[in-house]
Coordinates of C-alpha atoms and ligand atoms in Angstrom, one line a residue:
M76 CA 0.0 0.0 0.0
K77 CA 2.8 2.3 1.0
K78 CA 4.5 1.4 -2.2
L79 CA 1.3 2.2 -4.2
I80 CA 1.0 5.5 -2.4
S81 CA 4.6 6.3 -3.1
I82 CA 4.1 5.4 -6.8
V83 CA 1.0 7.6 -6.9
L84 CA 2.9 10.4 -5.1
A85 CA 5.8 9.9 -7.4
L86 CA 3.5 9.9 -10.4
S87 CA 1.6 12.9 -9.2
M88 CA 4.9 14.6 -8.4
V89 CA 6.0 13.8 -11.9
L90 CA 2.7 15.0 -13.2
G91 CA 2.9 17.9 -10.9
I92 CA 6.4 18.7 -12.0
T93 CA 5.2 18.2 -15.6
G94 CA 2.2 20.5 -14.9
C95 CA 4.5 22.9 -13.3
S96 CA 7.0 22.8 -16.1
Q97 CA 4.2 23.3 -18.5
A98 CA 3.1 26.3 -16.5
N99 CA 6.6 27.6 -16.4
T100 CA 7.1 27.2 -20.1
Q101 CA 3.8 28.8 -20.9
K102 CA 4.1 31.7 -18.4
P103 CA 6.6 33.7 -20.3
S104 CA 4.7 33.4 -23.5
Q105 CA 1.5 34.4 -21.6
E106 CA 3.3 37.4 -20.2
S107 CA 4.8 38.5 -23.5
A108 CA 1.3 38.1 -25.0
Q109 CA 0.0 40.4 -22.3
E110 CA 2.7 42.9 -23.0
S111 CA 2.2 42.8 -26.7
S112 CA -1.6 42.9 -26.5
I113 CA -3.6 44.9 -24.1
D114 CA -6.6 45.1 -26.4
G115 CA -9.9 45.5 -24.7
T116 CA -12.3 48.1 -23.1
Y117 CA -11.5 49.6 -19.7
E118 CA -13.4 52.0 -17.5
G119 CA -11.8 54.8 -15.5
T120 CA -12.9 57.7 -13.3
G121 CA -11.6 61.3 -12.7
T122 CA -12.9 64.3 -11.0
G123 CA -13.9 67.3 -13.1
K124 CA -15.5 70.7 -12.1
G125 CA -18.9 69.2 -11.6
G126 CA -17.9 65.8 -10.1
N127 CA -17.1 62.4 -11.6
I128 CA -16.0 62.0 -15.2
V129 CA -16.3 58.3 -16.2
V130 CA -14.8 57.1 -19.4
E131 CA -14.6 53.9 -21.4
L132 CA -11.3 53.5 -23.1
T133 CA -11.0 51.0 -26.0
I134 CA -7.6 49.7 -27.1
A135 CA -7.3 47.9 -30.4
D136 CA -4.0 46.7 -31.8
N137 CA -2.3 48.3 -28.8
K138 CA -3.6 51.7 -29.9
I139 CA -6.1 54.0 -28.3
S140 CA -9.0 53.5 -30.7
D141 CA -11.9 55.1 -28.9
I142 CA -12.7 57.0 -25.7
K143 CA -16.4 57.3 -24.7
V144 CA -17.5 59.6 -21.9
K145 CA -20.1 57.6 -20.0
E146 CA -20.8 60.2 -17.2
E147 CA -19.9 63.8 -16.8
H148 CA -21.3 66.9 -15.1
E149 CA -19.2 69.6 -16.7
T150 CA -20.2 73.1 -17.8
E151 CA -22.1 72.8 -21.0
G152 CA -19.9 74.1 -23.8
L153 CA -16.7 73.7 -21.9
N154 CA -17.2 69.9 -21.9
E155 CA -16.2 70.2 -25.6
A156 CA -12.7 70.0 -24.1
M157 CA -13.1 66.3 -23.7
S158 CA -13.8 65.8 -27.5
I159 CA -10.8 68.0 -28.4
M160 CA -8.5 65.9 -26.1
T161 CA -10.0 62.6 -27.3
E162 CA -9.1 63.5 -30.9
E163 CA -5.5 64.3 -29.8
M164 CA -5.2 61.2 -27.6
I165 CA -6.3 58.9 -30.5
A166 CA -4.1 60.7 -33.1
T167 CA -1.0 60.6 -30.9
N168 CA -1.8 57.3 -29.2
N169 CA -1.0 59.0 -25.9
F170 CA -3.3 60.0 -23.1
D171 CA -0.8 62.5 -21.5
V172 CA -1.9 65.4 -23.7
D173 CA -2.2 69.1 -22.8
G174 CA -5.4 70.4 -21.4
V175 CA -7.7 72.7 -23.3
T176 CA -7.3 76.4 -22.5
G177 CA -10.3 77.8 -20.6
A178 CA -11.3 74.3 -19.4
T179 CA -8.5 73.4 -17.1
I180 CA -10.3 71.5 -14.4
T181 CA -12.5 69.6 -16.9
S182 CA -9.3 68.7 -18.9
A183 CA -7.4 67.5 -15.8
G184 CA -10.4 65.4 -14.7
F185 CA -10.8 63.8 -18.2
R186 CA -7.0 63.0 -18.4
T187 CA -7.1 61.4 -15.0
A188 CA -10.2 59.3 -16.0
V189 CA -8.4 58.0 -19.1
A190 CA -5.2 57.3 -17.2
D191 CA -7.3 55.4 -14.6
A192 CA -8.9 53.4 -17.4
F193 CA -5.5 52.6 -18.9
S194 CA -4.1 51.6 -15.5
K195 CA -6.6 48.7 -15.6
T196 CA -4.6 47.2 -18.5
G197 CA -1.8 46.5 -16.1
A198 CA 0.7 47.7 -18.7
D199 CA 3.1 50.6 -18.7
K200 CA 2.1 53.5 -20.9
S201 CA 5.3 53.0 -22.8
V202 CA 3.5 50.1 -24.7
L203 CA 1.5 52.7 -26.5
V204 CA 3.8 53.4 -29.4
S205 CA 3.5 57.0 -30.2
A206 CA 1.7 57.7 -33.4
G207 CA 1.1 60.8 -35.5
K208 CA -0.2 64.2 -34.4
V209 CA -3.5 66.0 -34.9
E210 CA -3.7 67.5 -38.3
K211 CA -4.2 71.2 -37.8
E212 CA -6.7 73.0 -40.0
K213 CA -4.9 74.5 -43.0
R214 CA -5.1 78.2 -43.3
E215 CA -4.3 80.6 -46.2
S216 CA -2.0 83.5 -45.4
E217 CA -4.7 86.0 -46.4
Y218 CA -8.5 86.2 -46.3
T219 CA -10.9 88.9 -47.4
S220 CA -14.5 89.6 -46.5
D221 CA -16.8 92.6 -46.0
V222 CA -16.7 92.4 -42.2
I223 CA -14.2 90.8 -39.8
V224 CA -15.5 90.2 -36.3
I225 CA -13.0 89.7 -33.5
G226 CA -14.3 87.5 -30.7
A227 CA -16.9 84.7 -30.7
G228 CA -18.8 85.6 -27.5
G229 CA -22.4 86.8 -27.4
A230 CA -21.6 90.2 -28.9
G231 CA -19.4 88.9 -31.7
L232 CA -21.7 86.2 -32.8
T233 CA -24.7 88.5 -32.7
A234 CA -22.8 91.1 -34.7
A235 CA -21.7 88.5 -37.3
I236 CA -25.2 87.1 -37.8
T237 CA -26.6 90.6 -38.1
A238 CA -24.0 91.8 -40.6
A239 CA -24.6 88.7 -42.7
D240 CA -28.4 89.3 -42.5
N241 CA -27.7 92.8 -43.9
G242 CA -25.9 91.3 -46.9
A243 CA -22.3 91.3 -45.8
S244 CA -19.8 88.5 -46.1
V245 CA -18.3 87.8 -42.6
I246 CA -15.4 86.0 -40.9
V247 CA -15.3 85.5 -37.1
L248 CA -11.9 85.2 -35.3
E249 CA -11.7 83.5 -31.9
K250 CA -8.5 83.1 -30.0
M251 CA -9.7 80.2 -27.8
P252 CA -10.3 76.6 -28.8
I253 CA -13.8 76.8 -27.4
I254 CA -16.1 79.7 -28.3
G255 CA -18.4 81.7 -26.0
G256 CA -16.1 83.7 -23.6
N257 CA -17.8 85.1 -20.6
T258 CA -21.2 84.7 -22.3
L259 CA -20.8 80.9 -22.2
L260 CA -20.0 81.0 -18.4
S261 CA -22.8 83.4 -17.7
G262 CA -26.3 82.7 -16.4
G263 CA -27.5 84.3 -19.6
E264 CA -30.1 86.3 -17.7
Y265 CA -31.5 89.2 -19.8
A266 CA -33.1 92.4 -18.5
A267 CA -36.1 93.1 -20.8
P268 CA -38.6 95.7 -19.8
G269 CA -42.2 94.9 -20.9
N270 CA -41.3 91.2 -21.6
W271 CA -43.9 88.4 -22.2
I272 CA -43.6 87.1 -18.6
Q273 CA -44.1 90.5 -17.1
V274 CA -47.2 91.0 -19.3
E275 CA -48.6 87.6 -18.2
E276 CA -47.9 88.4 -14.5
G277 CA -49.3 91.9 -14.8
I278 CA -45.9 93.5 -13.8
E279 CA -45.8 97.1 -15.0
D280 CA -42.6 98.1 -16.6
S281 CA -41.2 100.3 -19.3
A282 CA -38.1 101.3 -21.2
D283 CA -38.1 104.5 -19.2
K284 CA -38.0 102.7 -15.9
F285 CA -35.2 100.5 -17.1
Y286 CA -33.3 103.6 -18.4
A287 CA -33.6 105.2 -15.0
D288 CA -32.5 102.0 -13.2
I289 CA -29.4 101.6 -15.4
L290 CA -28.3 105.2 -14.9
K291 CA -29.0 105.2 -11.1
G292 CA -27.3 101.8 -10.8
G293 CA -24.2 103.3 -12.3
D294 CA -24.3 106.5 -10.2
N295 CA -25.4 108.5 -13.3
E296 CA -22.0 108.0 -14.9
G297 CA -23.3 106.2 -17.9
N298 CA -23.7 108.0 -21.2
P299 CA -27.4 108.9 -21.4
E300 CA -27.5 108.5 -25.2
L301 CA -26.1 105.0 -25.1
V302 CA -28.2 104.0 -22.0
R303 CA -31.3 105.2 -23.9
I304 CA -30.5 103.0 -26.8
L305 CA -30.0 100.0 -24.5
A306 CA -33.2 100.6 -22.6
D307 CA -35.3 101.3 -25.8
N308 CA -34.0 98.2 -27.7
A309 CA -33.6 95.6 -24.9
L310 CA -37.1 94.1 -25.4
D311 CA -36.6 93.9 -29.2
G312 CA -33.3 92.2 -28.7
A313 CA -34.9 89.6 -26.4
N314 CA -37.7 89.0 -28.9
W315 CA -35.0 88.5 -31.6
L316 CA -33.2 85.9 -29.6
K317 CA -36.5 84.1 -28.8
D318 CA -38.3 84.3 -32.2
D319 CA -35.4 84.5 -34.7
I320 CA -32.5 82.8 -33.0
K321 CA -34.9 80.3 -31.3
M322 CA -33.4 80.7 -27.9
V323 CA -35.6 79.0 -25.2
F324 CA -36.4 80.8 -22.0
E325 CA -37.7 79.5 -18.8
D326 CA -41.2 80.5 -17.7
H327 CA -40.0 82.5 -14.6
M328 CA -37.9 85.6 -14.1
L329 CA -35.2 86.7 -11.6
F330 CA -35.2 89.9 -9.5
F331 CA -31.6 91.3 -9.8
G332 CA -30.3 93.8 -7.3
G333 CA -30.7 97.4 -8.2
H334 CA -33.7 96.9 -10.6
S335 CA -36.9 98.5 -9.6
V336 CA -39.0 95.6 -10.8
E337 CA -38.6 91.9 -11.6
R338 CA -37.7 91.9 -15.3
S339 CA -34.8 89.5 -15.9
L340 CA -35.5 86.6 -18.3
V341 CA -33.8 83.3 -17.7
P342 CA -32.6 81.1 -20.6
K343 CA -33.1 77.4 -20.6
N344 CA -31.2 75.8 -17.7
A345 CA -30.1 79.3 -16.6
T346 CA -26.9 79.2 -18.5
G347 CA -25.3 81.2 -21.3
Y348 CA -24.8 77.9 -23.2
E349 CA -28.3 78.3 -24.6
M350 CA -27.4 81.7 -26.2
I351 CA -24.0 80.6 -27.5
S352 CA -25.1 77.3 -28.9
K353 CA -28.1 78.8 -30.7
L354 CA -26.1 81.7 -32.1
N355 CA -23.4 79.3 -33.2
A356 CA -26.0 77.1 -34.9
R357 CA -27.2 80.1 -36.8
L358 CA -23.6 81.0 -37.8
T359 CA -23.2 77.5 -39.2
E360 CA -26.5 77.7 -41.0
K361 CA -25.4 80.9 -42.7
N362 CA -22.0 79.4 -43.6
I363 CA -20.1 82.2 -41.7
P364 CA -16.5 81.0 -41.3
L365 CA -15.4 80.8 -37.7
H366 CA -11.6 80.7 -37.2
K367 CA -10.8 79.4 -33.8
N368 CA -7.4 79.4 -32.1
T369 CA -6.8 82.7 -34.0
T370 CA -5.7 85.7 -32.0
A371 CA -6.2 89.2 -33.4
A372 CA -2.9 90.9 -32.8
E373 CA -3.0 94.2 -34.8
L374 CA -5.5 96.4 -36.6
I375 CA -4.6 97.3 -40.2
Q376 CA -5.2 100.9 -41.3
N377 CA -4.9 102.6 -44.7
A378 CA -3.2 105.9 -45.3
D379 CA -6.4 107.8 -44.3
G380 CA -6.5 106.0 -41.0
Q381 CA -9.4 103.8 -42.0
V382 CA -9.3 100.3 -40.5
T383 CA -9.1 97.9 -43.3
G384 CA -8.4 94.6 -41.6
V385 CA -6.7 92.6 -38.9
K386 CA -3.5 90.7 -38.5
A387 CA -4.0 87.6 -36.5
V388 CA -1.9 84.7 -35.3
Y389 CA -2.9 81.1 -35.8
D390 CA -0.5 78.2 -34.8
G391 CA 2.5 80.6 -35.0
Q392 CA 1.5 81.9 -38.5
T393 CA 0.5 85.5 -39.1
I394 CA -2.6 85.8 -41.2
T395 CA -4.0 88.9 -42.8
Y396 CA -7.7 89.4 -42.7
N397 CA -8.9 92.2 -45.0
A398 CA -12.2 93.9 -44.3
N399 CA -13.9 95.6 -47.2
K400 CA -16.4 97.4 -45.0
G401 CA -15.4 97.1 -41.3
V402 CA -13.8 95.4 -38.3
I403 CA -15.9 94.8 -35.2
I404 CA -14.1 94.4 -31.9
A405 CA -16.1 92.1 -29.6
T406 CA -13.3 90.7 -27.4
G407 CA -15.0 91.1 -24.0
G408 CA -13.6 92.7 -20.8
F409 CA -10.4 92.4 -18.9
G410 CA -11.5 90.8 -15.6
A411 CA -9.0 88.0 -16.1
S412 CA -5.9 90.2 -16.7
L413 CA -4.4 91.0 -13.3
D414 CA -1.9 93.5 -15.0
M415 CA -4.7 95.5 -16.6
R416 CA -6.9 95.4 -13.5
M417 CA -4.0 96.7 -11.4
K418 CA -3.1 99.3 -14.1
Y419 CA -6.5 100.9 -13.8
N420 CA -7.6 100.1 -10.3
E421 CA -5.0 99.0 -7.8
N422 CA -7.6 97.7 -5.4
M423 CA -8.3 94.8 -7.8
N424 CA -5.2 93.0 -6.9
E425 CA -4.1 89.4 -6.8
K426 CA -6.0 88.7 -3.6
I427 CA -9.2 89.0 -5.5
L428 CA -10.2 86.0 -7.6
S429 CA -12.2 86.3 -10.9
T430 CA -15.4 84.8 -12.2
N431 CA -14.2 85.4 -15.8
S432 CA -13.1 83.3 -18.7
V433 CA -9.3 83.2 -19.1
G434 CA -9.8 84.8 -22.5
S435 CA -11.0 88.1 -20.9
T436 CA -7.7 89.8 -21.1
G437 CA -8.7 93.1 -22.7
D438 CA -7.0 92.4 -26.0
G439 CA -9.5 94.5 -28.0
I440 CA -9.0 97.5 -25.7
T441 CA -5.3 97.3 -26.3
L442 CA -5.7 97.0 -30.1
A443 CA -8.0 99.9 -30.3
E444 CA -6.0 102.1 -27.9
K445 CA -2.9 101.6 -30.1
I446 CA -4.6 103.3 -33.0
G447 CA -5.9 106.2 -31.0
A448 CA -9.2 105.1 -29.6
E449 CA -10.6 106.8 -26.6
L450 CA -11.0 104.6 -23.5
V451 CA -13.6 105.4 -20.7
D452 CA -14.4 104.4 -17.2
M453 CA -11.5 102.0 -17.0
Q454 CA -11.2 102.3 -13.2
Y455 CA -14.7 100.9 -12.7
I456 CA -14.4 97.2 -12.0
Q457 CA -17.2 95.3 -10.5
T458 CA -16.9 92.4 -8.0
Y459 CA -19.7 89.8 -7.7
P460 CA -20.5 89.4 -4.0
T461 CA -21.2 85.7 -3.7
C462 CA -18.4 83.7 -5.4
D463 CA -16.5 80.5 -4.6
T464 CA -13.9 81.3 -1.9
Q465 CA -11.5 78.8 -3.5
S466 CA -11.9 79.3 -7.3
G467 CA -13.7 82.6 -7.6
S468 CA -16.4 81.0 -9.7
L469 CA -19.8 82.7 -9.5
L470 CA -22.0 80.4 -7.4
Y471 CA -25.3 79.9 -9.2
V472 CA -26.9 78.0 -6.3
G473 CA -26.7 81.4 -4.6
D474 CA -29.3 82.7 -7.1
V475 CA -31.8 81.7 -4.5
R476 CA -31.0 85.3 -3.3
M477 CA -32.4 86.8 -6.5
E478 CA -35.6 84.9 -5.8
G479 CA -35.8 87.0 -2.6
R480 CA -35.6 83.8 -0.5
S481 CA -32.2 84.0 1.3
I482 CA -30.4 86.3 3.7
L483 CA -26.7 87.1 4.1
V484 CA -25.2 86.9 7.6
N485 CA -21.8 87.2 9.0
K486 CA -19.8 84.9 11.4
E487 CA -21.6 86.7 14.2
G488 CA -25.0 85.5 12.9
K489 CA -26.2 89.0 11.9
R490 CA -27.4 90.4 8.6
F491 CA -25.3 93.3 7.4
V492 CA -26.7 94.5 4.1
E493 CA -29.8 94.5 2.0
E494 CA -29.6 91.2 0.1
L495 CA -31.0 92.8 -3.1
E496 CA -28.7 95.8 -3.1
R497 CA -26.3 96.6 -5.9
R498 CA -23.4 94.2 -6.3
D499 CA -20.8 96.8 -5.4
V500 CA -22.7 97.7 -2.2
I501 CA -23.0 94.1 -1.1
S502 CA -19.4 93.3 -2.1
N503 CA -18.0 96.3 -0.1
A504 CA -20.1 95.2 2.9
V505 CA -18.9 91.6 2.7
I506 CA -15.3 92.7 2.7
E507 CA -15.9 94.4 6.0
Q508 CA -17.1 91.3 7.7
T509 CA -15.1 88.8 9.8
G510 CA -12.9 86.8 7.4
G511 CA -14.1 88.9 4.4
V512 CA -16.8 86.3 3.7
S513 CA -20.6 86.1 3.9
Y514 CA -22.8 83.2 4.8
M515 CA -26.0 82.8 2.8
F516 CA -28.9 81.2 4.7
W517 CA -32.1 79.7 3.3
D518 CA -34.6 77.0 4.1
E519 CA -36.0 73.9 2.4
S520 CA -39.0 75.6 0.9
A521 CA -36.8 78.2 -0.7
M522 CA -34.6 75.5 -2.1
T523 CA -37.6 73.5 -3.5
D524 CA -39.4 76.6 -4.9
S525 CA -36.3 77.9 -6.6
G526 CA -35.2 74.5 -7.9
M527 CA -31.5 75.6 -7.5
A528 CA -30.3 72.2 -6.3
V529 CA -31.8 70.6 -9.4
T530 CA -30.9 73.3 -12.0
H531 CA -27.3 73.6 -10.7
E532 CA -27.0 70.1 -9.4
S533 CA -23.4 69.5 -10.1
E534 CA -22.3 72.8 -8.6
Y535 CA -24.5 72.0 -5.5
N536 CA -22.9 68.5 -5.1
G537 CA -19.4 70.0 -5.6
L538 CA -20.0 72.7 -2.9
I539 CA -21.3 70.1 -0.4
A540 CA -18.2 67.9 -1.2
R541 CA -15.8 70.8 -0.7
K542 CA -17.6 71.8 2.5
Q543 CA -18.6 75.2 1.1
L544 CA -22.3 74.5 1.6
V545 CA -24.0 72.7 4.4
K546 CA -27.5 71.2 4.6
A547 CA -28.6 70.5 8.2
D548 CA -31.8 69.7 10.0
T549 CA -31.6 72.5 12.5
I550 CA -30.3 76.1 12.4
E551 CA -27.9 75.3 15.3
E552 CA -26.4 72.4 13.3
A553 CA -26.0 74.5 10.2
A554 CA -24.4 77.3 12.1
A555 CA -22.0 75.0 14.0
F556 CA -20.7 73.7 10.6
F557 CA -19.3 77.2 9.9
E558 CA -18.8 78.2 13.5
I559 CA -21.4 80.9 13.2
D560 CA -23.0 82.3 16.4
A561 CA -26.1 80.1 16.4
T562 CA -28.0 82.0 19.1
E563 CA -27.6 85.2 17.1
L564 CA -28.5 83.5 13.8
K565 CA -31.7 82.1 15.3
K566 CA -32.6 85.6 16.5
T567 CA -31.8 87.0 13.1
V568 CA -34.2 84.5 11.5
E569 CA -36.9 85.2 14.0
N570 CA -36.6 89.0 13.3
Y571 CA -36.7 88.4 9.6
N572 CA -39.8 86.3 9.9
Q573 CA -41.5 89.1 11.8
Y574 CA -40.5 91.6 9.1
A575 CA -42.1 89.2 6.6
K576 CA -45.3 89.1 8.6
D577 CA -45.3 92.9 8.8
G578 CA -44.4 93.3 5.2
V579 CA -41.5 95.6 6.0
D580 CA -37.8 94.9 6.6
K581 CA -37.2 97.3 9.5
E582 CA -33.4 96.8 9.3
F583 CA -32.4 96.9 5.7
N584 CA -35.7 97.7 3.8
K585 CA -35.2 94.7 1.5
R586 CA -37.2 95.1 -1.7
G587 CA -39.6 92.6 -3.2
T588 CA -41.9 90.3 -1.2
L589 CA -40.5 89.0 2.0
V590 CA -41.1 85.3 2.6
E591 CA -40.8 83.8 6.1
F592 CA -38.4 81.0 6.7
G593 CA -40.1 77.8 7.7
Q594 CA -39.1 74.2 8.5
G595 CA -35.7 72.7 8.0
P596 CA -33.5 71.4 6.5
Y597 CA -31.6 74.7 6.4
Y598 CA -28.7 75.6 4.1
I599 CA -25.7 77.8 4.6
M600 CA -23.2 78.6 1.9
V601 CA -20.0 80.5 2.4
S602 CA -18.8 82.9 -0.4
K603 CA -16.8 86.0 -1.1
P604 CA -16.6 88.7 -3.8
A605 CA -14.6 88.1 -7.0
V606 CA -13.8 90.4 -10.0
H607 CA -16.8 90.0 -12.3
H608 CA -17.3 92.8 -14.9
T609 CA -15.2 95.6 -16.3
M610 CA -17.5 98.6 -16.9
G611 CA -14.8 100.6 -18.7
G612 CA -13.6 100.1 -22.3
I613 CA -13.6 101.5 -25.8
K614 CA -15.7 104.6 -26.3
I615 CA -18.4 104.2 -29.0
N616 CA -21.2 106.3 -30.5
S617 CA -24.8 105.3 -31.1
E618 CA -23.8 103.5 -34.3
A619 CA -21.3 101.4 -32.3
Q620 CA -18.4 103.2 -34.2
V621 CA -15.2 103.5 -32.2
L622 CA -14.4 107.1 -31.3
N623 CA -10.9 108.7 -31.2
K624 CA -9.7 111.1 -28.5
N625 CA -11.3 114.0 -30.4
G626 CA -14.7 112.3 -30.3
E627 CA -14.5 111.4 -34.1
A628 CA -15.4 108.0 -35.4
I629 CA -12.5 105.9 -36.6
K630 CA -13.5 104.8 -40.0
G631 CA -14.1 101.1 -40.4
L632 CA -13.9 100.3 -36.7
Y633 CA -16.8 99.2 -34.5
A634 CA -17.1 97.7 -31.1
A635 CA -19.8 96.0 -29.0
G636 CA -20.1 94.1 -25.7
E637 CA -18.1 94.2 -22.6
V638 CA -15.1 95.6 -24.5
T639 CA -16.9 99.0 -24.6
G640 CA -17.3 101.5 -21.8
D641 CA -19.6 104.4 -21.1
I642 CA -22.9 102.4 -20.7
H643 CA -23.0 101.0 -17.2
G644 CA -21.2 103.9 -15.4
T645 CA -19.6 102.9 -12.1
N646 CA -21.6 99.6 -11.7
R647 CA -23.5 97.3 -14.1
L648 CA -26.8 95.9 -12.8
G649 CA -27.3 92.1 -13.0
S650 CA -28.7 90.9 -16.3
D651 CA -28.0 94.2 -18.1
A652 CA -24.8 92.8 -19.9
I653 CA -26.6 90.2 -21.9
A654 CA -29.1 92.9 -23.0
D655 CA -26.2 95.2 -23.8
I656 CA -24.2 92.7 -25.9
T657 CA -27.4 91.8 -27.9
V658 CA -28.5 95.4 -28.5
F659 CA -25.1 96.7 -29.4
G660 CA -24.0 93.5 -31.1
R661 CA -26.9 94.0 -33.5
I662 CA -26.2 97.7 -34.0
A663 CA -22.5 97.0 -34.7
G664 CA -23.4 94.3 -37.3
Q665 CA -25.9 96.6 -39.0
S666 CA -23.4 99.6 -39.1
A667 CA -20.4 97.5 -40.3
A668 CA -22.5 96.0 -43.1
K669 CA -23.5 99.4 -44.6
Ligands
FAD926 C1 -19.8 83.8 -14.5 C2 -20.5 85.0 -15.2 C3 -21.9 85.1 -15.1 C4 -22.5 86.1 -15.7 N1 -23.9 86.2 -15.7 C5 -24.5 87.1 -16.4 C6 -26.0 87.1 -16.5 O1 -26.6 86.2 -16.1 N2 -26.5 88.2 -17.2 C7 -25.8 89.3 -17.7 O2 -26.4 90.2 -18.2 N3 -24.5 89.2 -17.6 C8 -23.8 88.2 -17.0 N4 -22.4 88.2 -17.0 C9 -21.7 89.2 -17.8 C10 -21.8 88.8 -19.2 O3 -21.8 87.4 -19.4 C11 -20.7 89.4 -20.1 O4 -20.5 90.8 -19.8 C12 -20.9 89.3 -21.5 O5 -21.3 87.9 -21.8 C13 -19.8 89.7 -22.4 O6 -20.0 89.3 -23.7 P1 -19.0 89.7 -24.9 O7 -19.5 89.1 -26.1 O8 -18.8 91.1 -24.9 O9 -17.6 89.0 -24.4 P2 -17.3 87.5 -24.2 O10 -18.5 86.7 -24.1 O11 -16.3 87.4 -23.1 O12 -16.6 87.1 -25.6 C14 -15.4 87.7 -26.0 C15 -14.7 86.7 -26.9 O13 -13.6 87.3 -27.5 C16 -12.5 86.4 -27.5 N5 -11.2 87.1 -27.7 C17 -10.6 87.9 -26.7 N6 -9.5 88.4 -27.2 C18 -9.4 88.0 -28.5 C19 -8.4 88.2 -29.6 N7 -7.3 88.9 -29.4 N8 -8.6 87.6 -30.7 C20 -9.7 86.8 -30.9 N9 -10.6 86.5 -30.0 C21 -10.5 87.2 -28.8 C22 -12.6 85.7 -26.2 O14 -11.9 84.5 -26.1 C23 -14.1 85.5 -26.1 O15 -14.5 84.3 -26.7 C24 -21.8 87.1 -16.4 C25 -20.4 87.0 -16.4 C26 -19.7 85.9 -15.9 C27 -18.2 85.8 -16.0

């Protein structure tokens, strides 16, 4: 028996050894097979601006053959960065590509997601043999059209479409890889006196009232002639966007600070993407060429000083764009240029973050100034009072304030300003508070009625995750999260509820209807001011012609949008900019096409 066992053992050992030797002989070949083929589909996750980015990476023949985004919550429009990067990753067979300018956080999150997916192959990234490069669009060295528009934000696209509608051939230049500028980042809210929702709700309003509000809101520093044009044409501009451009608006309005009545229209999903995507669709329909990644660097003038074109830089190459009729500058403001901010207003230093697109560097102002244009109001730079304390981004969840449903308190639990005051007034008041921040407080019914957590879901989730916003069952708990004096905060809420019952805010005379705070949960969000709008810029006349230092029009040169000054005075009221870029964008387009 023992012998039998030993034979079996011996046999099994032999077999075992044989099995082992088979395994040993196969292993290297399996490993080399793994090294040589990592084909398959892998999932990976990264964190973008709005939360998780989940991708599915497909490798075929050891090459990146496809990347599908399965989940993302990024800013509409800026999420185009992921398609741009995908194209480059596939073309170069490398996931370590540069991010897209203007979409840094989205780009980083996407890259991490792809790297995470690749890590599941178990292989080193060196197995991806580097391939070709992205074929850049070929450009001529010279182009000619009737009108050249610089800047593909709201003003530029509006001007381009209008010029084309008036019979002109048009080319649009945009320095960024993604169009839209500040307009894309904006809430897209549009002040329109006499609009369709006001009519339905029986709210009395008029161009005259709007005119008075704009002037008063800017401490009567705005140019009455230009303000009149804006006030008189704002409704027509809104109707044009709705009926002609097919922009969709929500069925409610917002009450922005400094306005005497509720008059601000809200585009679909409360983002500027609705405006930019619809204007861009019209541009495409009309076959208007849009040259992205193309930076206007110089205005060309003839011997008479007339502007006849633009020199622009694309991929290191200087291109001449000739304009038979005119050049329209629509390059936006300079809120993202620290140098320019400091040059004109030294209070706007590096300690203050910015809500602006990285492309808002005042290029058009510099170009126009070089050929003798007059600049106005350059020192007036607006901060937005309730921005992210970490990034400077404007916090849309905080729009619950514009619904009249929140209060601002300080660390001591006390209100310190009228919540629907002008932005500059609120910002200045916030800076004076402990830590230079404010805490916005509201209740569950305000959250539900305003729908802010749904409309701006990814921002809301991000704020909770980053501990910038708390939701708690009781006022005490919410206050404790930010170490706010809970006893005082409770007193503040009680007082406010009494004012709501009485119909008068005895402390700050808050405008609009006061609504009592009710049951929890309660919300508190921390925020601080960030640079938001530059009121100053190029001086224009009623035809959107750029004026020189003698007040004469510079022939062939027009400007519209945030790049211009003289309209909003010391301070722009909320939702007046989208009206401004639409009204003056249309005027510039008409004038340049003549
Ligand atoms: C976060 C945020 C929210 C806002 N919300 C609102 C709101 O709800 N309602 C409201 O009325 N206003 C709002 N504003 C203000 C408003 O959005 C802007 O004032 C307005 O959109 C500016 O439009 P624009 O076309 O003049 O400039 P932009 O939209 O900034 O477009 C300018 C374009 O020109 C390009 N450009 C710049 N330099 C060059 C160059 N050298 N060559 C080629 N291209 C160039 C830029 O890249 C950009 O694409 C908001 C602003 C921000 C930042």
